[in-house]
Coordinates of C-alpha atoms in Angstrom, one line a residue:
M1240 CA -16.2 7.3 13.3
A1241 CA -17.3 6.2 9.8
V1242 CA -15.8 3.2 8.1
L1243 CA -14.6 3.5 4.5
T1244 CA -15.1 0.1 3.1
T1245 CA -12.8 0.2 0.1
L1246 CA -10.2 2.7 -1.3
I1247 CA -8.7 2.3 -4.8
Y1248 CA -5.6 4.2 -5.7
K1249 CA -2.8 4.5 -8.2
S1250 CA 0.6 6.0 -7.8
Q1251 CA 4.1 6.1 -9.2
L1252 CA 7.4 5.0 -7.7
N1253 CA 9.7 8.0 -6.9
P1254 CA 12.7 7.4 -9.2
S1255 CA 15.1 8.0 -6.2
C1256 CA 13.6 5.1 -4.2
K1257 CA 16.0 2.2 -3.9
S1258 CA 14.7 -1.3 -4.1
L1259 CA 15.7 -2.0 -0.4
S1260 CA 13.7 1.0 0.7
L1261 CA 10.7 -0.3 -1.1
L1262 CA 11.1 -3.8 0.4
S1263 CA 11.4 -2.2 3.9
L1264 CA 8.2 -0.2 3.2
V1265 CA 6.3 -3.3 2.2
E1266 CA 7.4 -5.1 5.4
K1267 CA 6.3 -2.2 7.6
A1268 CA 3.0 -2.0 5.8
K1269 CA 2.3 -5.7 6.3
H1270 CA 2.8 -5.4 10.1
S1271 CA 0.8 -2.2 10.4
N1272 CA -2.1 -3.4 8.2
T1273 CA -2.3 -6.7 10.1
A1274 CA -2.4 -4.9 13.4
L1275 CA -5.1 -2.5 12.1
D1276 CA -7.1 -5.3 10.3
V1277 CA -6.6 -3.5 7.0
T1278 CA -6.8 -5.8 4.0
G1279 CA -6.2 -5.3 0.3
I1280 CA -4.0 -5.9 -2.7
L1281 CA -1.1 -4.0 -4.2
L1282 CA 0.1 -4.5 -7.8
F1283 CA 3.4 -3.1 -9.0
D1284 CA 4.8 -3.2 -12.5
G1285 CA 8.2 -1.7 -11.6
V1286 CA 7.0 1.9 -12.1
E1287 CA 3.3 2.2 -11.0
F1288 CA 1.3 0.9 -8.1
L1289 CA -2.4 0.0 -8.2
G1290 CA -4.0 -1.1 -5.1
D1291 CA -7.0 -1.2 -2.9
A1292 CA -7.5 -1.3 0.9
A1293 CA -10.5 -2.2 3.0
N1294 CA -11.6 -1.7 6.6
L1295 CA -10.1 1.8 6.8
L1296 CA -11.3 4.1 9.4
I1297 CA -11.9 7.7 8.5

């Protein structure tokens, strides 16, 4: 298996997404990423996300 060192991405929030759903998603991602040793940063301006992730397996 190859290792992808860094992935950079941009996406938009689905307008039907509720803030509680978004918070729940963030909490699940924290736990999953920690368990898989995935690191990165996620920026959110209320509409768009910009992030990166490292140590991803492909």
